[in-house]
PDB file of C-alpha atoms and ligand atoms in Angstrom:
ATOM      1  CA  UNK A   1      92.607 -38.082 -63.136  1.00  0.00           C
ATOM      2  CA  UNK A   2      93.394 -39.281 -59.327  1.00  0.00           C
ATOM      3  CA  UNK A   3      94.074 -42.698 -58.920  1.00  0.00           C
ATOM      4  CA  UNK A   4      92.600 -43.702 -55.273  1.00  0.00           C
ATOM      5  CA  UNK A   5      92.974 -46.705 -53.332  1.00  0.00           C
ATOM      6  CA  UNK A   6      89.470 -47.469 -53.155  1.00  0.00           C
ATOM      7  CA  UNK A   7      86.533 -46.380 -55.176  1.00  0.00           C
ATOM      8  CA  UNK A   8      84.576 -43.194 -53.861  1.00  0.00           C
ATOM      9  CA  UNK A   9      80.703 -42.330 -54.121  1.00  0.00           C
ATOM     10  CA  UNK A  10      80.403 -40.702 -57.663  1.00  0.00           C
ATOM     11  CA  UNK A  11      79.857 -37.382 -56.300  1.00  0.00           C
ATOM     12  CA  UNK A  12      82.842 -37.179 -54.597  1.00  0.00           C
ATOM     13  CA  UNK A  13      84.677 -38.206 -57.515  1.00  0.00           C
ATOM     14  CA  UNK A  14      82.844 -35.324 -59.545  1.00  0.00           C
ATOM     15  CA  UNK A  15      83.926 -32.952 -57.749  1.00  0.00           C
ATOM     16  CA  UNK A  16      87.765 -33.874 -57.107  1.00  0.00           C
ATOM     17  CA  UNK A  17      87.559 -33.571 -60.818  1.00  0.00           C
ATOM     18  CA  UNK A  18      86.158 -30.364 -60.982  1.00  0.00           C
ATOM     19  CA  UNK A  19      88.634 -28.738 -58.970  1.00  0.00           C
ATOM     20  CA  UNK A  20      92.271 -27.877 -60.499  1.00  0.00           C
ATOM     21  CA  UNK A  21      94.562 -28.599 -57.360  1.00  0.00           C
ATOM     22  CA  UNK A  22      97.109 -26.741 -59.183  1.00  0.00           C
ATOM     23  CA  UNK A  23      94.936 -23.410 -58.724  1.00  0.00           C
ATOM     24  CA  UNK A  24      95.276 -23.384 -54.817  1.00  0.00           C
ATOM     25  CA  UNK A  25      99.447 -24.208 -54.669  1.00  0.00           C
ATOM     26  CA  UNK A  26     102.576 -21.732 -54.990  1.00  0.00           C
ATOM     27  CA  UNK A  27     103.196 -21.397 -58.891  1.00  0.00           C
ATOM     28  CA  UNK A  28     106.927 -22.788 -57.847  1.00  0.00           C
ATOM     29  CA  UNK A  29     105.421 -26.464 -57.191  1.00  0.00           C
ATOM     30  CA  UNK A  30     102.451 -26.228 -59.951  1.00  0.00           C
ATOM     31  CA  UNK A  31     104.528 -30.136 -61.197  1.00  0.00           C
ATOM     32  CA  UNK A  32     103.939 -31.712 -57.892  1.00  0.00           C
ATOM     33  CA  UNK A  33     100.180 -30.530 -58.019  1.00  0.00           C
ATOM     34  CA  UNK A  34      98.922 -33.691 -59.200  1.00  0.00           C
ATOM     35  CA  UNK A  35     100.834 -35.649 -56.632  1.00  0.00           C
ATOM     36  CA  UNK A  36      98.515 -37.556 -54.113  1.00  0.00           C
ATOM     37  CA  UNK A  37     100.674 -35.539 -51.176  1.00  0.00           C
ATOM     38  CA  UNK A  38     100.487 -32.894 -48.833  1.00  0.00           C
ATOM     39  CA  UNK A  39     102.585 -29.653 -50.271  1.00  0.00           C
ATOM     40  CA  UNK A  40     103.801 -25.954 -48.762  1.00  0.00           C
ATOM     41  CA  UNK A  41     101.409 -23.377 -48.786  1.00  0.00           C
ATOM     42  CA  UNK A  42     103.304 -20.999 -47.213  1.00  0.00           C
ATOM     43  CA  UNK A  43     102.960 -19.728 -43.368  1.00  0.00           C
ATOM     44  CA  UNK A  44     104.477 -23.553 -42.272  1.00  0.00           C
ATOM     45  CA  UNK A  45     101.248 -24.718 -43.376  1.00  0.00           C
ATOM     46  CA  UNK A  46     100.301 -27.817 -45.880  1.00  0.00           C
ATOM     47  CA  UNK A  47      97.548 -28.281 -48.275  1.00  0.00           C
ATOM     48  CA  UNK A  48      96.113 -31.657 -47.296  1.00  0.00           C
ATOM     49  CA  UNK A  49      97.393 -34.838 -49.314  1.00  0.00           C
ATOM     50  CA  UNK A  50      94.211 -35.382 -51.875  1.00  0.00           C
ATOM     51  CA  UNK A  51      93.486 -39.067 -50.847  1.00  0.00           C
ATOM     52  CA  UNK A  52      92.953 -37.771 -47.116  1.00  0.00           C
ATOM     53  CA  UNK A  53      90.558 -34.980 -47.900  1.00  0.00           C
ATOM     54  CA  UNK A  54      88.994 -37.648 -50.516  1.00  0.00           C
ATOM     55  CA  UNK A  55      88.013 -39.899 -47.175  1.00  0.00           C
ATOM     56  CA  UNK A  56      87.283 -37.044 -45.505  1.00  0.00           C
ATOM     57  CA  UNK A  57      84.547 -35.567 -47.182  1.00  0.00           C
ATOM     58  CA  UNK A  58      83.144 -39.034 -48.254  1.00  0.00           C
ATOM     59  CA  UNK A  59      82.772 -39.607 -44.999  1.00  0.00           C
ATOM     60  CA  UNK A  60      80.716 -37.131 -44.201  1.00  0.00           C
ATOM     61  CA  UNK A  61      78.063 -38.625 -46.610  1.00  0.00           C
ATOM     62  CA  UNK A  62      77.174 -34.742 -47.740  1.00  0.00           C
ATOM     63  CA  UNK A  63      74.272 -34.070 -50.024  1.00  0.00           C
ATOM     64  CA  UNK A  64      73.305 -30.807 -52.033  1.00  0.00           C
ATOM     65  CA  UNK A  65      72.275 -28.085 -49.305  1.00  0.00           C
ATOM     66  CA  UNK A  66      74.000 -30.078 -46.431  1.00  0.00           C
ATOM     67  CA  UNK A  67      75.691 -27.335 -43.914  1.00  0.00           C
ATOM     68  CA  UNK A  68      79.166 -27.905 -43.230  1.00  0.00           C
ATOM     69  CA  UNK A  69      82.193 -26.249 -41.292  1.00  0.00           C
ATOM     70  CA  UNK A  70      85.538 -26.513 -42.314  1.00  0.00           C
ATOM     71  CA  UNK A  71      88.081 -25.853 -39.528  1.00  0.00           C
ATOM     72  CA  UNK A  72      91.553 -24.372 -41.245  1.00  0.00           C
ATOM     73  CA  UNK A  73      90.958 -23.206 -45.011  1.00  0.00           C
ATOM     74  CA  UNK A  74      94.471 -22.988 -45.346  1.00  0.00           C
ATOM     75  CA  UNK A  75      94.902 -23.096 -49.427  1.00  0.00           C
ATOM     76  CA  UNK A  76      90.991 -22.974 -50.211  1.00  0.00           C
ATOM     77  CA  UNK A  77      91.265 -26.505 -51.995  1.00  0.00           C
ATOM     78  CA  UNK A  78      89.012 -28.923 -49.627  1.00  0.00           C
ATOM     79  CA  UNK A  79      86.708 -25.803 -49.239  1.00  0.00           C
ATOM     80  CA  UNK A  80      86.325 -25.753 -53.149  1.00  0.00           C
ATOM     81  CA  UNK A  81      85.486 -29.455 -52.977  1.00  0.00           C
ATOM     82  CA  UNK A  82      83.188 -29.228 -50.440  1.00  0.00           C
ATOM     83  CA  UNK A  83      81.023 -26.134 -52.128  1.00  0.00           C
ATOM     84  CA  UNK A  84      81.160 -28.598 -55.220  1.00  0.00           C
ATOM     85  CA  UNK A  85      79.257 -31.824 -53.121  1.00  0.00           C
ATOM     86  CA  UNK A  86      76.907 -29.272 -51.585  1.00  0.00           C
ATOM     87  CA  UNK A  87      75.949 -27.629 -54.733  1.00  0.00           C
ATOM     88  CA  UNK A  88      72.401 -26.993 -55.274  1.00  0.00           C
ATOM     89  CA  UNK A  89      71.174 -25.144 -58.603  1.00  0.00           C
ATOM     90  CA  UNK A  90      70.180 -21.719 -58.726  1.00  0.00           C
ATOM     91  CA  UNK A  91      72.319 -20.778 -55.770  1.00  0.00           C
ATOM     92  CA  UNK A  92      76.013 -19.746 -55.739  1.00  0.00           C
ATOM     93  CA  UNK A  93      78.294 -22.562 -55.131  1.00  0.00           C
ATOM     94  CA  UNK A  94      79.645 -22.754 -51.569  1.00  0.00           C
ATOM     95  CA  UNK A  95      76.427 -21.305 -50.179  1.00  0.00           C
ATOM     96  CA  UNK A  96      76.257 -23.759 -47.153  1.00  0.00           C
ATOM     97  CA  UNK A  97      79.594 -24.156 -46.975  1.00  0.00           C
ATOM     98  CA  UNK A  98      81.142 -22.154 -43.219  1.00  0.00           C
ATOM     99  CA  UNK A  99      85.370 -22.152 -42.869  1.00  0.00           C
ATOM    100  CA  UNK A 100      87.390 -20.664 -40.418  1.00  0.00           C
ATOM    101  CA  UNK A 101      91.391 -19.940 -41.190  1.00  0.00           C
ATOM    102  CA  UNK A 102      93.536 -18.802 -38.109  1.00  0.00           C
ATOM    103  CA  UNK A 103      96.047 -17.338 -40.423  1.00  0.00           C
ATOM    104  CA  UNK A 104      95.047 -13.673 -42.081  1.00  0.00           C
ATOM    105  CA  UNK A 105      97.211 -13.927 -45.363  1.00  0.00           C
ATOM    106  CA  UNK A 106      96.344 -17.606 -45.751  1.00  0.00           C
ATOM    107  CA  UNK A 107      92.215 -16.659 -45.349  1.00  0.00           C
ATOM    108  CA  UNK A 108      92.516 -13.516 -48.086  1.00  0.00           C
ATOM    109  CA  UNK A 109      94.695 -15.805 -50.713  1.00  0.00           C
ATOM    110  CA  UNK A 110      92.177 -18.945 -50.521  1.00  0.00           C
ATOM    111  CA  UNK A 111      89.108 -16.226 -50.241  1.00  0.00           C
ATOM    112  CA  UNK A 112      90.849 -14.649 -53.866  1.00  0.00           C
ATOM    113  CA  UNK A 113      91.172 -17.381 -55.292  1.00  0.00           C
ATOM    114  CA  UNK A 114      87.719 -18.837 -54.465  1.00  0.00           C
ATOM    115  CA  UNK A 115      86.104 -16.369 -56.086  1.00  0.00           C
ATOM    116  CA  UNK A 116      88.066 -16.340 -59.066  1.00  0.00           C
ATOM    117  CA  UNK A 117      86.770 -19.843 -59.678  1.00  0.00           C
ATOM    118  CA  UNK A 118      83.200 -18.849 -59.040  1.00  0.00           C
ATOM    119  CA  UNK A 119      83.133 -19.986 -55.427  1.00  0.00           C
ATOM    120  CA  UNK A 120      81.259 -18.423 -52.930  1.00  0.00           C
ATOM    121  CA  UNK A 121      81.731 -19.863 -49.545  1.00  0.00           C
ATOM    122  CA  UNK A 122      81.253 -18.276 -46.539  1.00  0.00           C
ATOM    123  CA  UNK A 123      84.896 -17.251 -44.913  1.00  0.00           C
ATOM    124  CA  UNK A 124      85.987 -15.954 -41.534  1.00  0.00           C
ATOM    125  CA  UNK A 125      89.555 -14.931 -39.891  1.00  0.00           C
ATOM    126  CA  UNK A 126      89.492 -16.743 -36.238  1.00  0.00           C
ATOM    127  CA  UNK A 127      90.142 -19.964 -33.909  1.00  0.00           C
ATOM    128  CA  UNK A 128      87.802 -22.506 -35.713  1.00  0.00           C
ATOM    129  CA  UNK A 129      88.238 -24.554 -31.828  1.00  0.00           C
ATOM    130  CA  UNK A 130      85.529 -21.914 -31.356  1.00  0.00           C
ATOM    131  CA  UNK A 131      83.212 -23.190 -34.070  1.00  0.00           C
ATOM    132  CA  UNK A 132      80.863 -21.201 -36.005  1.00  0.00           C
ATOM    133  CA  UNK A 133      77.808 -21.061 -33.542  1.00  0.00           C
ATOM    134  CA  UNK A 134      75.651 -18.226 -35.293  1.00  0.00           C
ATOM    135  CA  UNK A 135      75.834 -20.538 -38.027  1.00  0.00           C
ATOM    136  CA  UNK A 136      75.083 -23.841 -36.237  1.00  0.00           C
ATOM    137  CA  UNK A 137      73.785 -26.534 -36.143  1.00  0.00           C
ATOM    138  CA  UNK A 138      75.796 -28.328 -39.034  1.00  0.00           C
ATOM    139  CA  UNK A 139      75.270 -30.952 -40.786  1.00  0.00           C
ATOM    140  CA  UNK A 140      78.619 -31.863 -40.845  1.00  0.00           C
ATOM    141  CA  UNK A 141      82.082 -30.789 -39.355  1.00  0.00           C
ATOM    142  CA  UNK A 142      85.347 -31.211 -41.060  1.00  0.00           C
ATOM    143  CA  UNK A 143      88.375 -29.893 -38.895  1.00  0.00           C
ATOM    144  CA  UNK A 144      92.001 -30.371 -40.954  1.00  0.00           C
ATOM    145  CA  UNK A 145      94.308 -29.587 -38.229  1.00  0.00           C
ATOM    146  CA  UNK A 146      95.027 -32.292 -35.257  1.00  0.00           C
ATOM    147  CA  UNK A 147      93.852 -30.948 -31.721  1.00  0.00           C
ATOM    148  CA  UNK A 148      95.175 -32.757 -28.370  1.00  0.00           C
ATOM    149  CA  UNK A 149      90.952 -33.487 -27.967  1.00  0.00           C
ATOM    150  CA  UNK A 150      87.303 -32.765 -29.795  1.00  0.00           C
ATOM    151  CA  UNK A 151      86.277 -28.975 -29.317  1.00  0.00           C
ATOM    152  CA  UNK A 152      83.421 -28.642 -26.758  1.00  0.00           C
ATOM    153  CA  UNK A 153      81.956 -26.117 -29.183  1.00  0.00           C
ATOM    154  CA  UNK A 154      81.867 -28.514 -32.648  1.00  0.00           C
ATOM    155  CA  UNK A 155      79.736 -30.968 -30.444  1.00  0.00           C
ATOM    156  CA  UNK A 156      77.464 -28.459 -29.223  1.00  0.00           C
ATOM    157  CA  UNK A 157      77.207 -26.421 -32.846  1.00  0.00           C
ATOM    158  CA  UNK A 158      76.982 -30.118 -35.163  1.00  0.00           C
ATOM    159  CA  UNK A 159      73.065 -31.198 -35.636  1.00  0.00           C
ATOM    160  CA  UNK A 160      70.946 -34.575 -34.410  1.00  0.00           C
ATOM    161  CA  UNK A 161      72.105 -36.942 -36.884  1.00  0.00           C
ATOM    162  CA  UNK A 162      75.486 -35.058 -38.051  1.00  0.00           C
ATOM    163  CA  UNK A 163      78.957 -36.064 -38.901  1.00  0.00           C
ATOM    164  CA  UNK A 164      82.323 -34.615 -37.848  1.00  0.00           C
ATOM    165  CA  UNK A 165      85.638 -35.769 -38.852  1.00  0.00           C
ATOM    166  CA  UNK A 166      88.659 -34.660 -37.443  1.00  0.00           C
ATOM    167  CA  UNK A 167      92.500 -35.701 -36.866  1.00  0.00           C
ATOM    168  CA  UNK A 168      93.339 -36.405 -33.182  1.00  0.00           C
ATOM    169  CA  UNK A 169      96.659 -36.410 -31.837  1.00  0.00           C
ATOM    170  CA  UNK A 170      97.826 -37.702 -28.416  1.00  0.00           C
ATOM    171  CA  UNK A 171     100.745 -36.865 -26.446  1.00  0.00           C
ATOM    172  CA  UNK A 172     103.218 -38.041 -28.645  1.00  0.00           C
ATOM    173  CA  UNK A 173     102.005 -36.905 -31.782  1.00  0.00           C
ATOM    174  CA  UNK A 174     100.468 -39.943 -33.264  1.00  0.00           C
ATOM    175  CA  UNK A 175      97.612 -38.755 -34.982  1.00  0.00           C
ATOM    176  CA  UNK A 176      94.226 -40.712 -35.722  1.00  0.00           C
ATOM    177  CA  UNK A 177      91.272 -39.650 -37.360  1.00  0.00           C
ATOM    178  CA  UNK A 178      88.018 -39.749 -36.059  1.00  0.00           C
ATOM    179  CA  UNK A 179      84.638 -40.238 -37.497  1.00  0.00           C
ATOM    180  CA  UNK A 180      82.021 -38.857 -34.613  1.00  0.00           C
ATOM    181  CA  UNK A 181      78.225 -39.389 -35.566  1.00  0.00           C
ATOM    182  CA  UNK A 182      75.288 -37.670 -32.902  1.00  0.00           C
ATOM    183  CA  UNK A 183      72.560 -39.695 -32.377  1.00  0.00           C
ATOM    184  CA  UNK A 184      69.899 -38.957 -30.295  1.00  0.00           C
ATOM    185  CA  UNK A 185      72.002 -36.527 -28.418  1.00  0.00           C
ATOM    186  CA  UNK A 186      75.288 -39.661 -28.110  1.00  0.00           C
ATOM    187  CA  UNK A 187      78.505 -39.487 -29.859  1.00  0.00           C
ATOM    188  CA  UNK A 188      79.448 -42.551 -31.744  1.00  0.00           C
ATOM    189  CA  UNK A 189      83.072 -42.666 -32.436  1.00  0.00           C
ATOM    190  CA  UNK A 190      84.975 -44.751 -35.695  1.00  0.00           C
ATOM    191  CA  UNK A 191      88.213 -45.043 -36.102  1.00  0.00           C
ATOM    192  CA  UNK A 192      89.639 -44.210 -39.509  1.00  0.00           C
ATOM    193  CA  UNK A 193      93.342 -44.460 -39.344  1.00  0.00           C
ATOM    194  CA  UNK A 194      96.439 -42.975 -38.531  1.00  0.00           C
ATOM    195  CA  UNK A 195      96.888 -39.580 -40.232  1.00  0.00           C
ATOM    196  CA  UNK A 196      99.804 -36.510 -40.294  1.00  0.00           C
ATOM    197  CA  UNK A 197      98.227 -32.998 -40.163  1.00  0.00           C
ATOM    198  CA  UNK A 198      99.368 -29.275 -39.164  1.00  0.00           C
ATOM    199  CA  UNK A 199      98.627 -28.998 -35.901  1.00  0.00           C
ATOM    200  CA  UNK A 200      95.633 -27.155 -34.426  1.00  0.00           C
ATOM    201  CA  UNK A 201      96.785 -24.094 -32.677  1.00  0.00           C
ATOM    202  CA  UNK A 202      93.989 -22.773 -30.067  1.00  0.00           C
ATOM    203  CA  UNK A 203      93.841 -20.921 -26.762  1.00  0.00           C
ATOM    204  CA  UNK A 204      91.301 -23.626 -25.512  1.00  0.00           C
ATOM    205  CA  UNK A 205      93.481 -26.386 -26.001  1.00  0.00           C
ATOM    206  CA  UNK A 206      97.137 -23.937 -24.634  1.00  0.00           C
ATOM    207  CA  UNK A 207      98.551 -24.837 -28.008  1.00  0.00           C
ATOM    208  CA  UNK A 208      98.960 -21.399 -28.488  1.00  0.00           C
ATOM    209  CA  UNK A 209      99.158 -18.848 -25.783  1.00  0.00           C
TER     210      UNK A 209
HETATM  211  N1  LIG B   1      92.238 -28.113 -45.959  1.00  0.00           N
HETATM  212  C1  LIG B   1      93.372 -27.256 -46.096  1.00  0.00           C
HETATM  213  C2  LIG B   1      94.392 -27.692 -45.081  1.00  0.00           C
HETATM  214  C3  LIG B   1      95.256 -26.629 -44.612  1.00  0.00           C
HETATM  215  S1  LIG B   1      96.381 -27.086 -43.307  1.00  0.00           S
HETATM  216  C4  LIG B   1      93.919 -27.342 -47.536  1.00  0.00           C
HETATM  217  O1  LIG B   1      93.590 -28.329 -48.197  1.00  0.00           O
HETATM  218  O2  LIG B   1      94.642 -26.454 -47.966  1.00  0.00           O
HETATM  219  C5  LIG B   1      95.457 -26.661 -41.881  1.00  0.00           C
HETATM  220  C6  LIG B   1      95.117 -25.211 -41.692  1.00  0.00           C
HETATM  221  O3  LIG B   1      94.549 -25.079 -40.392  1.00  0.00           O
HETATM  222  C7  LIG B   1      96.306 -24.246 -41.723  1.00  0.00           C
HETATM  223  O4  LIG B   1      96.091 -23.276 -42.718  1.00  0.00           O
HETATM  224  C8  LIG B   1      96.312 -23.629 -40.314  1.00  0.00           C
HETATM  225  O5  LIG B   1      96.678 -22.266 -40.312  1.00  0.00           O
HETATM  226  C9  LIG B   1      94.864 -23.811 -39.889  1.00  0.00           C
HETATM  227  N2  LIG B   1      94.630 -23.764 -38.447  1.00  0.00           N
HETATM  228  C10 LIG B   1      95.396 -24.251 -37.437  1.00  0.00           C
HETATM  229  N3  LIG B   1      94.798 -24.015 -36.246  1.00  0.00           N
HETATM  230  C11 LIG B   1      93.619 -23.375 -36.508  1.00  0.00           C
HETATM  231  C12 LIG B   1      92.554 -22.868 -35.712  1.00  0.00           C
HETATM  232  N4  LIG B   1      92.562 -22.950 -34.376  1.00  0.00           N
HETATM  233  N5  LIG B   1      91.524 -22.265 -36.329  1.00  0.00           N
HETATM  234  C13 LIG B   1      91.482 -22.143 -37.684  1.00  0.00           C
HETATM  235  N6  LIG B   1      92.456 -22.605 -38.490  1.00  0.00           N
HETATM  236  C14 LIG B   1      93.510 -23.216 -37.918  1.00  0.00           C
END
């Protein structure tokens, strides 16, 4: 069905195909669902152009039973695709999968309609800057709203050997997005492009007071 740029591992082109996009918009704008771009969700927030997310998660090289966080669930729709690459069999789908939604209504919609397609992640209402750290260590960290700067807290909470992506913006708003890899205790940083994202909103960083 999606048409990408370049080819993606097979699993991650499994599970884009698994999961209906047009499930997790407004009913209004279910003809622009298959559109490779970001739509309204409500609240002044986006769900995440499909090619982005695509990168994103193939990035993060997960594997069945690989623990992830997902900073800003906003519609649900990345979270569904990332309960379908860390699938395992015989447990419910989203098992190992941790996200964190700043926005209440946003959090109980994408929770509903998670469930409704037999998803079973594990939700929480809060400032994802904060990370998840009776979960931790992750294997991987996906954050979907640009910060001014990396979270102390996703460092300390992602595993030897993990992955974290996330959009970084700078003082002017140009946004890039950054692969970050810990090895033996040392960030590795990669450089994956310039990106557009919602921003971040968090006491740590005064973007929201
Ligand atoms: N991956 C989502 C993208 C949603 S847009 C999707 O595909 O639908 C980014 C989301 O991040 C928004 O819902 C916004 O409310 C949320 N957000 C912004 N700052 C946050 C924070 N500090 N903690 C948790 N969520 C945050």
């Amino acid at each position: 069905m999606w048409k990408w740029q370049k080819q993606l591992a097979p699993a991650v082109n499994a599970a884009f195909q698994q999961v209906d996009r047009t499930q997790f918009i407004p009913e209004a704008l279910a003809q622009y669902a298959k559109l490779d771009e970001p739509l309204p969700i409500g609240e002044g927030q986006t769900i995440s152009q499909p090619y982005v997310v695509a990168i994103m998660v193939e990035a993060l090289n997960l594997k069945p039973g690989h623990k992830v966080l997902e900073i800003g669930t906003g519609s649900g729709y990345e979270t569904a695709i990332l309960c379908e690459v860390t699938a395992q069999p015989d447990q419910p789908k989203g098992a190992t999968v941790y996200s964190i939604e700043r926005i209440a209504d946003l959090a109980s919609q994408a929770e509903n309609r998670l469930h409704q397609l037999g998803y079973f992640p594990n939700l929480k209402i809060g400032d994802g800057a904060q990370g998840w750290p009776e979960a931790a260590p992750f294997d991987a960290i996906i954050v979907s709203a640009a910060g001014p700067k990396l979270s102390e807290h996703w460092w300390q909470q992602l595993a030897e050997n993990g992955r974290l992506i996330a959009p970084i913006a700078d003082r002017k708003d140009e946004q890039f997005l950054w692969l970050i890899t810990k090895q033996d205790g040392e960030a590795e940083w990669n450089n994956m492009g310039e990106v557009r994202f919602v921003p971040l909103l968090s006491s740590l960083f005064d973007t929201v007071h």
